[in-house]
Every structure is written in structure tokens, then in C-alpha cells.
PDB file of C-alpha atoms in Angstrom:
ATOM      1  CA  GLY A   1     -20.075  61.344  10.281  1.00 70.00           C
ATOM      2  CA  PHE A   2     -17.995  59.566  12.912  1.00 78.00           C
ATOM      3  CA  VAL A   3     -20.159  60.877  15.756  1.00 85.00           C
ATOM      4  CA  LEU A   4     -23.334  59.885  13.895  1.00 86.00           C
ATOM      5  CA  ALA A   5     -21.958  56.382  13.339  1.00 83.00           C
ATOM      6  CA  ILE A   6     -21.187  56.044  17.057  1.00 84.00           C
ATOM      7  CA  ILE A   7     -24.713  57.135  17.985  1.00 86.00           C
ATOM      8  CA  LEU A   8     -26.261  54.664  15.547  1.00 86.00           C
ATOM      9  CA  VAL A   9     -24.057  51.763  16.637  1.00 83.00           C
ATOM     10  CA  VAL A  10     -24.683  52.310  20.338  1.00 84.00           C
ATOM     11  CA  SER A  11     -28.409  53.004  20.039  1.00 88.00           C
ATOM     12  CA  LEU A  12     -29.080  50.018  17.762  1.00 84.00           C
ATOM     13  CA  GLN A  13     -27.309  47.669  20.161  1.00 83.00           C
ATOM     14  CA  ALA A  14     -29.436  48.973  23.015  1.00 83.00           C
ATOM     15  CA  LEU A  15     -32.735  48.972  21.100  1.00 85.00           C
ATOM     16  CA  LEU A  16     -32.447  45.754  19.102  1.00 82.00           C
ATOM     17  CA  PHE A  17     -30.595  43.508  21.532  1.00 81.00           C
ATOM     18  CA  GLY A  18     -31.244  45.090  24.931  1.00 81.00           C
ATOM     19  CA  ILE A  19     -27.548  45.628  25.591  1.00 81.00           C
ATOM     20  CA  ASN A  20     -26.572  47.920  28.428  1.00 81.00           C
ATOM     21  CA  LEU A  21     -25.654  51.406  27.232  1.00 82.00           C
ATOM     22  CA  TRP A  22     -22.212  51.339  28.834  1.00 82.00           C
ATOM     23  CA  MET A  23     -21.435  47.971  27.298  1.00 82.00           C
ATOM     24  CA  ALA A  24     -22.533  49.294  23.927  1.00 83.00           C
ATOM     25  CA  LEU A  25     -20.269  52.312  24.374  1.00 85.00           C
ATOM     26  CA  LEU A  26     -17.374  50.003  25.205  1.00 84.00           C
ATOM     27  CA  THR A  27     -17.476  48.652  21.664  1.00 84.00           C
ATOM     28  CA  ILE A  28     -16.208  51.984  20.300  1.00 86.00           C
ATOM     29  CA  PRO A  29     -12.723  52.115  21.909  1.00 86.00           C
ATOM     30  CA  LEU A  30     -12.389  48.353  21.500  1.00 84.00           C
ATOM     31  CA  ALA A  31     -13.228  48.655  17.801  1.00 85.00           C
ATOM     32  CA  ILE A  32     -10.579  51.362  17.368  1.00 86.00           C
ATOM     33  CA  CYS A  33      -7.908  49.235  19.073  1.00 85.00           C
ATOM     34  CA  LEU A  34      -8.824  46.110  17.119  1.00 84.00           C
ATOM     35  CA  ALA A  35      -8.911  48.093  13.875  1.00 85.00           C
ATOM     36  CA  ALA A  36      -5.354  49.287  14.526  1.00 85.00           C
ATOM     37  CA  VAL A  37      -4.217  45.699  15.132  1.00 82.00           C
ATOM     38  CA  ALA A  38      -6.044  44.393  12.067  1.00 83.00           C
ATOM     39  CA  ALA A  39      -4.625  47.182   9.904  1.00 84.00           C
ATOM     40  CA  ARG A  40      -1.111  46.306  11.078  1.00 80.00           C
ATOM     41  CA  VAL A  41      -1.629  42.635  10.261  1.00 79.00           C
ATOM     42  CA  VAL A  42      -3.131  43.232   6.829  1.00 81.00           C
ATOM     43  CA  GLY A  43      -0.371  45.699   6.050  1.00 78.00           C
ATOM     44  CA  ALA A  44       2.287  43.113   6.895  1.00 74.00           C
ATOM     45  CA  THR A  45       0.653  40.003   5.451  1.00 73.00           C
ATOM     46  CA  GLY A  46      -2.119  41.169   3.117  1.00 73.00           C
ATOM     47  CA  ILE A  47      -4.604  38.921   4.951  1.00 74.00           C
ATOM     48  CA  PRO A  48      -7.308  40.400   7.203  1.00 75.00           C
ATOM     49  CA  PRO A  49      -7.402  38.422  10.486  1.00 75.00           C
ATOM     50  CA  ILE A  50     -11.180  38.689  10.765  1.00 75.00           C
ATOM     51  CA  GLY A  51     -11.690  35.392  12.574  1.00 72.00           C
ATOM     52  CA  ALA A  52      -8.957  35.992  15.121  1.00 74.00           C
ATOM     53  CA  ILE A  53     -10.108  39.565  15.733  1.00 78.00           C
ATOM     54  CA  GLY A  54     -13.650  38.310  16.279  1.00 76.00           C
ATOM     55  CA  GLN A  55     -12.550  35.812  18.916  1.00 75.00           C
ATOM     56  CA  LEU A  56     -10.378  38.449  20.583  1.00 76.00           C
ATOM     57  CA  SER A  57     -13.347  40.796  20.842  1.00 79.00           C
ATOM     58  CA  GLN A  58     -15.440  37.959  22.276  1.00 77.00           C
ATOM     59  CA  LEU A  59     -12.734  37.263  24.829  1.00 76.00           C
ATOM     60  CA  SER A  60     -12.657  40.940  25.809  1.00 77.00           C
ATOM     61  CA  PHE A  61     -16.396  41.059  26.433  1.00 75.00           C
ATOM     62  CA  GLY A  62     -16.236  37.677  28.147  1.00 74.00           C
ATOM     63  CA  ILE A  63     -13.951  39.293  30.721  1.00 74.00           C
ATOM     64  CA  VAL A  64     -16.011  42.440  31.342  1.00 74.00           C
ATOM     65  CA  ALA A  65     -19.459  40.827  31.000  1.00 73.00           C
ATOM     66  CA  PRO A  66     -19.244  37.111  31.837  1.00 72.00           C
ATOM     67  CA  GLY A  67     -22.387  35.067  31.354  1.00 71.00           C
ATOM     68  CA  GLN A  68     -24.094  37.551  29.015  1.00 74.00           C
ATOM     69  CA  VAL A  69     -24.343  35.833  25.646  1.00 73.00           C
ATOM     70  CA  PRO A  70     -26.038  38.727  23.745  1.00 73.00           C
ATOM     71  CA  ILE A  71     -23.205  41.058  24.707  1.00 73.00           C
ATOM     72  CA  ASN A  72     -20.592  38.452  23.887  1.00 72.00           C
ATOM     73  CA  LEU A  73     -22.090  37.906  20.451  1.00 75.00           C
ATOM     74  CA  MET A  74     -23.477  41.238  19.266  1.00 78.00           C
ATOM     75  CA  SER A  75     -21.156  43.741  20.955  1.00 77.00           C
ATOM     76  CA  ALA A  76     -18.138  41.614  20.113  1.00 76.00           C
ATOM     77  CA  ASN A  77     -19.418  41.282  16.557  1.00 78.00           C
ATOM     78  CA  THR A  78     -19.752  45.062  16.328  1.00 81.00           C
ATOM     79  CA  ALA A  79     -16.182  45.645  17.483  1.00 79.00           C
ATOM     80  CA  GLY A  80     -14.718  42.802  15.449  1.00 79.00           C
ATOM     81  CA  GLY A  81     -16.772  43.704  12.389  1.00 80.00           C
ATOM     82  CA  SER A  82     -15.502  47.276  12.515  1.00 82.00           C
ATOM     83  CA  ALA A  83     -11.944  45.989  12.484  1.00 81.00           C
ATOM     84  CA  GLY A  84     -12.778  43.763   9.525  1.00 81.00           C
ATOM     85  CA  GLN A  85     -14.243  46.688   7.605  1.00 82.00           C
ATOM     86  CA  CYS A  86     -11.092  48.673   8.344  1.00 83.00           C
ATOM     87  CA  THR A  87      -8.937  46.047   6.657  1.00 83.00           C
ATOM     88  CA  ASP A  88     -11.294  45.861   3.675  1.00 82.00           C
ATOM     89  CA  LEU A  89     -11.122  49.626   3.237  1.00 83.00           C
ATOM     90  CA  MET A  90      -7.333  49.530   3.420  1.00 83.00           C
ATOM     91  CA  ASN A  91      -7.173  46.978   0.640  1.00 82.00           C
ATOM     92  CA  ASP A  92      -9.744  48.884  -1.420  1.00 82.00           C
ATOM     93  CA  PHE A  93      -7.887  52.175  -1.105  1.00 82.00           C
ATOM     94  CA  LYS A  94      -4.622  50.453  -1.958  1.00 80.00           C
ATOM     95  CA  VAL A  95      -6.076  49.030  -5.158  1.00 78.00           C
ATOM     96  CA  GLY A  96      -7.772  52.338  -5.944  1.00 81.00           C
ATOM     97  CA  ARG A  97      -4.515  54.194  -5.619  1.00 79.00           C
ATOM     98  CA  ALA A  98      -2.784  51.662  -7.853  1.00 75.00           C
ATOM     99  CA  ILE A  99      -5.313  52.231 -10.653  1.00 77.00           C
ATOM    100  CA  GLY A 100      -5.411  56.003 -10.188  1.00 80.00           C
ATOM    101  CA  ALA A 101      -8.772  56.422  -8.443  1.00 80.00           C
ATOM    102  CA  THR A 102      -9.052  59.419  -6.137  1.00 83.00           C
ATOM    103  CA  PRO A 103     -10.116  58.959  -2.488  1.00 82.00           C
ATOM    104  CA  ARG A 104     -13.249  61.029  -3.174  1.00 85.00           C
ATOM    105  CA  LYS A 105     -14.400  58.723  -5.958  1.00 84.00           C
ATOM    106  CA  GLN A 106     -13.622  55.688  -3.846  1.00 84.00           C
ATOM    107  CA  LEU A 107     -15.678  57.113  -0.990  1.00 83.00           C
ATOM    108  CA  ILE A 108     -18.654  57.585  -3.306  1.00 86.00           C
ATOM    109  CA  ALA A 109     -18.248  54.046  -4.619  1.00 85.00           C
ATOM    110  CA  GLN A 110     -18.039  52.672  -1.078  1.00 82.00           C
ATOM    111  CA  THR A 111     -21.218  54.497  -0.076  1.00 83.00           C
ATOM    112  CA  LEU A 112     -23.105  53.126  -3.071  1.00 88.00           C
ATOM    113  CA  GLY A 113     -21.667  49.688  -2.398  1.00 86.00           C
ATOM    114  CA  ILE A 114     -22.938  49.736   1.181  1.00 82.00           C
ATOM    115  CA  PHE A 115     -26.460  50.549   0.015  1.00 86.00           C
ATOM    116  CA  VAL A 116     -26.562  47.991  -2.803  1.00 89.00           C
ATOM    117  CA  GLY A 117     -24.611  45.331  -0.935  1.00 86.00           C
ATOM    118  CA  SER A 118     -26.891  45.505   2.096  1.00 84.00           C
ATOM    119  CA  ILE A 119     -29.923  44.724  -0.051  1.00 90.00           C
ATOM    120  CA  VAL A 120     -28.329  42.138  -2.333  1.00 88.00           C
ATOM    121  CA  GLY A 121     -26.483  40.433   0.512  1.00 86.00           C
ATOM    122  CA  VAL A 122     -29.609  39.969   2.604  1.00 87.00           C
ATOM    123  CA  LEU A 123     -31.668  38.734  -0.351  1.00 88.00           C
ATOM    124  CA  ALA A 124     -28.959  36.287  -1.440  1.00 84.00           C
ATOM    125  CA  TYR A 125     -28.551  34.994   2.104  1.00 83.00           C
ATOM    126  CA  MET A 126     -32.279  34.454   2.528  1.00 85.00           C
ATOM    127  CA  ALA A 127     -32.468  32.730  -0.849  1.00 83.00           C
ATOM    128  CA  LEU A 128     -29.649  30.332  -0.022  1.00 79.00           C
ATOM    129  CA  ILE A 129     -30.458  29.831   3.668  1.00 82.00           C
ATOM    130  CA  PRO A 130     -34.146  30.581   4.323  1.00 83.00           C
ATOM    131  CA  ASP A 131     -34.074  28.856   7.736  1.00 84.00           C
ATOM    132  CA  PRO A 132     -30.682  29.543   9.351  1.00 81.00           C
ATOM    133  CA  GLN A 133     -31.568  27.904  12.666  1.00 80.00           C
ATOM    134  CA  SER A 134     -32.109  24.496  11.095  1.00 81.00           C
ATOM    135  CA  MET A 135     -29.840  24.767   8.045  1.00 80.00           C
ATOM    136  CA  LEU A 136     -26.638  26.158   9.529  1.00 79.00           C
ATOM    137  CA  LEU A 137     -24.105  23.927  11.302  1.00 76.00           C
ATOM    138  CA  THR A 138     -25.159  20.978   9.162  1.00 76.00           C
ATOM    139  CA  GLU A 139     -23.234  18.867   6.672  1.00 74.00           C
ATOM    140  CA  GLU A 140     -24.576  20.958   3.793  1.00 71.00           C
ATOM    141  CA  TRP A 141     -23.873  24.304   5.473  1.00 74.00           C
ATOM    142  CA  PRO A 142     -21.156  23.685   8.082  1.00 69.00           C
ATOM    143  CA  ALA A 143     -20.557  27.439   8.581  1.00 71.00           C
ATOM    144  CA  PRO A 144     -17.245  27.097  10.463  1.00 67.00           C
ATOM    145  CA  ALA A 145     -17.167  30.788  11.388  1.00 70.00           C
ATOM    146  CA  VAL A 146     -20.635  30.532  12.946  1.00 72.00           C
ATOM    147  CA  ALA A 147     -19.591  27.409  14.835  1.00 72.00           C
ATOM    148  CA  THR A 148     -16.522  29.194  16.172  1.00 71.00           C
ATOM    149  CA  TRP A 149     -18.494  32.216  17.382  1.00 70.00           C
ATOM    150  CA  LYS A 150     -21.067  29.943  19.017  1.00 74.00           C
ATOM    151  CA  ALA A 151     -18.427  27.820  20.732  1.00 71.00           C
ATOM    152  CA  VAL A 152     -16.557  30.847  22.067  1.00 72.00           C
ATOM    153  CA  ALA A 153     -19.772  32.468  23.327  1.00 72.00           C
ATOM    154  CA  GLN A 154     -20.818  29.281  25.117  1.00 70.00           C
ATOM    155  CA  THR A 155     -17.345  28.766  26.553  1.00 71.00           C
ATOM    156  CA  LEU A 156     -17.111  32.303  27.904  1.00 68.00           C
ATOM    157  CA  THR A 157     -20.558  32.198  29.493  1.00 68.00           C
ATOM    158  CA  HIS A 158     -18.832  31.837  32.856  1.00 65.00           C
ATOM    159  CA  GLY A 159     -15.907  34.150  32.084  1.00 62.00           C
ATOM    160  CA  LEU A 160     -12.249  33.201  31.886  1.00 66.00           C
ATOM    161  CA  ASP A 161     -12.718  30.627  34.643  1.00 70.00           C
ATOM    162  CA  SER A 162     -14.427  28.423  32.059  1.00 68.00           C
ATOM    163  CA  LEU A 163     -11.143  28.161  30.151  1.00 71.00           C
ATOM    164  CA  SER A 164      -8.687  25.483  31.154  1.00 78.00           C
ATOM    165  CA  ALA A 165      -5.383  26.467  32.720  1.00 82.00           C
ATOM    166  CA  SER A 166      -3.475  25.387  29.607  1.00 85.00           C
ATOM    167  CA  ILE A 167      -5.542  27.694  27.394  1.00 79.00           C
ATOM    168  CA  ARG A 168      -5.019  30.629  29.734  1.00 80.00           C
ATOM    169  CA  TRP A 169      -1.288  29.974  29.778  1.00 85.00           C
ATOM    170  CA  ALA A 170      -1.282  29.742  25.980  1.00 84.00           C
ATOM    171  CA  ILE A 171      -3.051  33.119  25.756  1.00 78.00           C
ATOM    172  CA  PHE A 172      -0.522  34.661  28.146  1.00 84.00           C
ATOM    173  CA  ILE A 173       2.523  33.195  26.384  1.00 87.00           C
ATOM    174  CA  GLY A 174       1.217  34.131  22.931  1.00 83.00           C
ATOM    175  CA  GLY A 175       0.480  37.691  24.017  1.00 81.00           C
ATOM    176  CA  LEU A 176       3.886  38.027  25.675  1.00 87.00           C
ATOM    177  CA  ALA A 177       5.674  36.656  22.598  1.00 85.00           C
ATOM    178  CA  GLY A 178       3.816  39.075  20.328  1.00 81.00           C
ATOM    179  CA  LEU A 179       4.649  41.976  22.644  1.00 83.00           C
ATOM    180  CA  LEU A 180       8.348  41.081  22.752  1.00 87.00           C
ATOM    181  CA  LEU A 181       8.541  40.672  18.979  1.00 83.00           C
ATOM    182  CA  GLY A 182       6.890  44.059  18.514  1.00 79.00           C
ATOM    183  CA  ILE A 183       9.313  45.737  20.924  1.00 84.00           C
ATOM    184  CA  LEU A 184      12.344  44.119  19.289  1.00 84.00           C
ATOM    185  CA  ASP A 185      11.105  45.076  15.835  1.00 79.00           C
ATOM    186  CA  SER A 186      10.854  48.718  16.932  1.00 79.00           C
ATOM    187  CA  THR A 187      14.143  48.948  18.832  1.00 83.00           C
ATOM    188  CA  LEU A 188      16.670  46.773  16.994  1.00 80.00           C
ATOM    189  CA  PRO A 189      18.546  48.086  13.937  1.00 82.00           C
ATOM    190  CA  ALA A 190      17.195  47.212  10.512  1.00 77.00           C
ATOM    191  CA  HIS A 191      19.936  44.722   9.630  1.00 77.00           C
ATOM    192  CA  ARG A 192      18.979  42.631  12.673  1.00 78.00           C
ATOM    193  CA  THR A 193      15.197  42.809  12.356  1.00 77.00           C
ATOM    194  CA  ARG A 194      15.466  41.548   8.790  1.00 76.00           C
ATOM    195  CA  TYR A 195      15.778  37.984  10.071  1.00 76.00           C
ATOM    196  CA  MET A 196      13.153  38.243  12.798  1.00 80.00           C
ATOM    197  CA  PRO A 197       9.792  36.552  12.250  1.00 78.00           C
ATOM    198  CA  SER A 198       6.835  38.826  11.688  1.00 76.00           C
ATOM    199  CA  ALA A 199       4.618  38.833  14.774  1.00 76.00           C
ATOM    200  CA  ALA A 200       1.548  39.375  12.593  1.00 72.00           C
ATOM    201  CA  ALA A 201       2.390  36.517  10.222  1.00 75.00           C
ATOM    202  CA  LEU A 202       3.351  34.211  13.082  1.00 78.00           C
ATOM    203  CA  GLY A 203       0.120  34.863  14.945  1.00 75.00           C
ATOM    204  CA  LEU A 204      -1.907  34.462  11.776  1.00 73.00           C
ATOM    205  CA  ALA A 205      -0.358  31.049  11.145  1.00 76.00           C
ATOM    206  CA  PHE A 206      -1.585  29.867  14.547  1.00 75.00           C
ATOM    207  CA  VAL A 207      -5.205  30.832  13.965  1.00 70.00           C
ATOM    208  CA  LEU A 208      -5.573  29.843  10.305  1.00 71.00           C
ATOM    209  CA  PRO A 209      -6.332  26.227   9.375  1.00 73.00           C
ATOM    210  CA  ALA A 210      -3.207  24.220   8.619  1.00 78.00           C
ATOM    211  CA  SER A 211      -4.316  23.692   5.014  1.00 78.00           C
ATOM    212  CA  VAL A 212      -4.508  27.452   4.444  1.00 77.00           C
ATOM    213  CA  SER A 213      -1.138  28.114   6.080  1.00 79.00           C
ATOM    214  CA  LEU A 214       0.515  25.372   4.019  1.00 84.00           C
ATOM    215  CA  MET A 215      -0.966  26.687   0.773  1.00 83.00           C
ATOM    216  CA  MET A 216       0.227  30.195   1.640  1.00 81.00           C
ATOM    217  CA  ALA A 217       3.723  28.849   2.305  1.00 84.00           C
ATOM    218  CA  LEU A 218       3.674  26.881  -0.953  1.00 88.00           C
ATOM    219  CA  GLY A 219       2.527  29.944  -2.882  1.00 86.00           C
ATOM    220  CA  ALA A 220       5.267  32.057  -1.315  1.00 85.00           C
ATOM    221  CA  VAL A 221       7.943  29.496  -2.216  1.00 89.00           C
ATOM    222  CA  LEU A 222       6.679  29.199  -5.799  1.00 89.00           C
ATOM    223  CA  THR A 223       6.585  32.975  -6.157  1.00 89.00           C
ATOM    224  CA  TRP A 224      10.130  33.231  -4.834  1.00 89.00           C
ATOM    225  CA  LEU A 225      11.358  30.572  -7.278  1.00 91.00           C
ATOM    226  CA  VAL A 226       9.706  32.303 -10.227  1.00 88.00           C
ATOM    227  CA  ASN A 227      11.072  35.634  -9.034  1.00 89.00           C
ATOM    228  CA  CYS A 228      14.605  34.232  -9.042  1.00 89.00           C
ATOM    229  CA  ARG A 229      14.254  33.396 -12.736  1.00 85.00           C
ATOM    230  CA  TRP A 230      11.856  36.069 -14.035  1.00 86.00           C
ATOM    231  CA  PRO A 231      11.767  39.020 -11.584  1.00 85.00           C
ATOM    232  CA  SER A 232       9.961  41.432 -13.911  1.00 86.00           C
ATOM    233  CA  LEU A 233       7.261  38.871 -14.682  1.00 83.00           C
ATOM    234  CA  THR A 234       6.724  38.199 -10.990  1.00 84.00           C
ATOM    235  CA  GLU A 235       6.488  41.886 -10.166  1.00 81.00           C
ATOM    236  CA  ARG A 236       3.794  42.395 -12.784  1.00 82.00           C
ATOM    237  CA  PHE A 237       1.638  39.301 -12.384  1.00 83.00           C
ATOM    238  CA  ALA A 238       2.243  37.599  -9.002  1.00 84.00           C
ATOM    239  CA  ILE A 239      -0.371  39.550  -7.044  1.00 80.00           C
ATOM    240  CA  THR A 240      -2.834  39.444  -9.936  1.00 82.00           C
ATOM    241  CA  ALA A 241      -2.494  35.676 -10.276  1.00 85.00           C
ATOM    242  CA  ALA A 242      -2.904  35.136  -6.536  1.00 83.00           C
ATOM    243  CA  ALA A 243      -5.975  37.374  -6.430  1.00 81.00           C
ATOM    244  CA  GLY A 244      -7.462  35.502  -9.377  1.00 85.00           C
ATOM    245  CA  LEU A 245      -6.997  32.146  -7.663  1.00 83.00           C
ATOM    246  CA  ILE A 246      -8.650  33.391  -4.468  1.00 80.00           C
ATOM    247  CA  ALA A 247     -11.547  35.012  -6.309  1.00 82.00           C
ATOM    248  CA  GLY A 248     -11.974  31.970  -8.537  1.00 84.00           C
ATOM    249  CA  GLU A 249     -12.275  29.652  -5.552  1.00 79.00           C
ATOM    250  CA  SER A 250     -14.907  31.883  -3.948  1.00 78.00           C
ATOM    251  CA  ILE A 251     -16.928  32.267  -7.151  1.00 83.00           C
ATOM    252  CA  THR A 252     -16.777  28.525  -7.766  1.00 84.00           C
ATOM    253  CA  GLY A 253     -18.078  27.843  -4.262  1.00 76.00           C
ATOM    254  CA  VAL A 254     -20.997  30.240  -4.703  1.00 76.00           C
ATOM    255  CA  GLY A 255     -21.759  28.801  -8.128  1.00 80.00           C
ATOM    256  CA  ALA A 256     -21.749  25.255  -6.775  1.00 79.00           C
ATOM    257  CA  SER A 257     -24.156  26.270  -3.994  1.00 72.00           C
ATOM    258  CA  LEU A 258     -26.518  27.950  -6.455  1.00 75.00           C
ATOM    259  CA  TRP A 259     -26.382  24.943  -8.770  1.00 79.00           C
ATOM    260  CA  GLN A 260     -27.197  22.624  -5.885  1.00 75.00           C
ATOM    261  CA  MET A 261     -30.061  24.874  -4.797  1.00 70.00           C
ATOM    262  CA  VAL A 262     -31.512  24.912  -8.327  1.00 73.00           C
ATOM    263  CA  GLY A 263     -31.185  21.135  -8.507  1.00 70.00           C
ATOM    264  CA  ASN A 264     -33.037  20.699  -5.218  1.00 66.00           C
ATOM    265  CA  VAL A 265     -35.830  22.996  -6.376  1.00 61.00           C
ATOM    266  CA  GLY A 266     -36.137  21.151  -9.672  1.00 58.00           C
TER     267      GLY A 266
END
């Protein structure tokens, strides 16, 4: 299955987007490395760093293939998307284990979900955004993730030289700090690493919007306060309540978009 997936990923990049075969092959080891990083982050924080991983994959292809926008977008999207799927599967298997589902049953459910989700997702997208070129990046559909990918691709058209010196220094310092924190976390005794900041959480705070980081901090403080008073209640319902709030926000956003679309049609 793994070999078949590699063949499909590489061949589709070459056939659909005209990407060089070697560049398409490069997405495989990059996807594995990014998946390992994403899995580490989601294991430590519970949040998949999909946006940050996507920009990191774009940066990688901007170095090896400067000026080639299709490679920077599609190959980077393939590598970054694989890492994102890895984190989703980790969370799914974690929940499945908690409710007693076997890996075999989860695999069957995932396979069916891929088939159904591919059809429903495309149809829903086309219903909401029939003309992406003119509708996206507007006030109605700001699509911040799309804007970020576009900006990074345009910036890296000329390779790393297109980045200012301050940005390159920031990348170097951030990478060095993450490397040092990882080394210290692996070498120092447990009683010392207890007070060290998590490299994954620290890096995630830099790439998430400030509003999201502040809400996460507020939620953590509230959970800690409740846990001090009612530890058993927190253990049972904290994660469920947080998941409900996140899902509720997403469902409300989709519902508002559908309501607006129906109103425009009427």
C-alpha cells in the first residue's frame, strides 16, 4: 500500500502539474520528516501545526527549486498535507482507542471516510465557492490560509534571497533555539526538564494568531483553576468540553455561510 501510494503521488504530480520527476520524488522523504515533526507537536500540544508545516515545506522547495511556483505550491502541499493527515490519524486513533475501537475497524472507517469525504467535500466546496478565482481572498471569503500560501509562493519565487536579512536571521535563531531545547529535553534529568518550555508549544505560539494563543492560554488557566477545586470533574469533562467548543465554533461558521448563501439565492 505504501509503495502504491508513492507511485500515485509522484505520477499525479508529474502528469497533472508537469512537475519534474525528481522534484516529485523529493516530496516523499520530506513528507516523512514533516510528519514526524507534526506528530511530535500534536503529541505534546494536541494541536496539529498544519499551517506552519505547510510554510516549512514551501520554504524547503523554495530552496531546492527557486522560481518554480507550481513546485512550491503543489509539491509543498503534498508534503505538508501528508504531515497534516498524519496528525489527524494520530488523533483519530487516540480517540478510537479511548472508546475501544480496534485499529482494524478504524482503518475500514478511514477508508470509507476518504471515499465519501472526497465526494462530499468537493461538492460542498463547489456549492459554496463556485468561482474560487474571483471569490477567494475577498471580504466575504478572506481564506487566510490561501493568502498565506500565495504570499509565501510569491515571496520564494527568487529563493531565499527574496527574504530580508532579518527574516533569515529569525529563521536561523528559531531553528537553533528549537534544536537546543530538544537536546536539553533529551539529555537533562526529568526534575530539571519539568520547568523547561516545550519547544513544540513555544514554536506553535509564534505561528498561531495572537487571539488563538491567548484563548488557549485562558482555557489552560481556567482548566487548571477548576482542576484545583474539582480534579475528578476536570479529568472527566475538560477535554470533552474543549472539543465541544471547537466543534461548535466550526459548525456555527459553516451554518452561517450556508444561511448567507441561501439568503443570496433567495
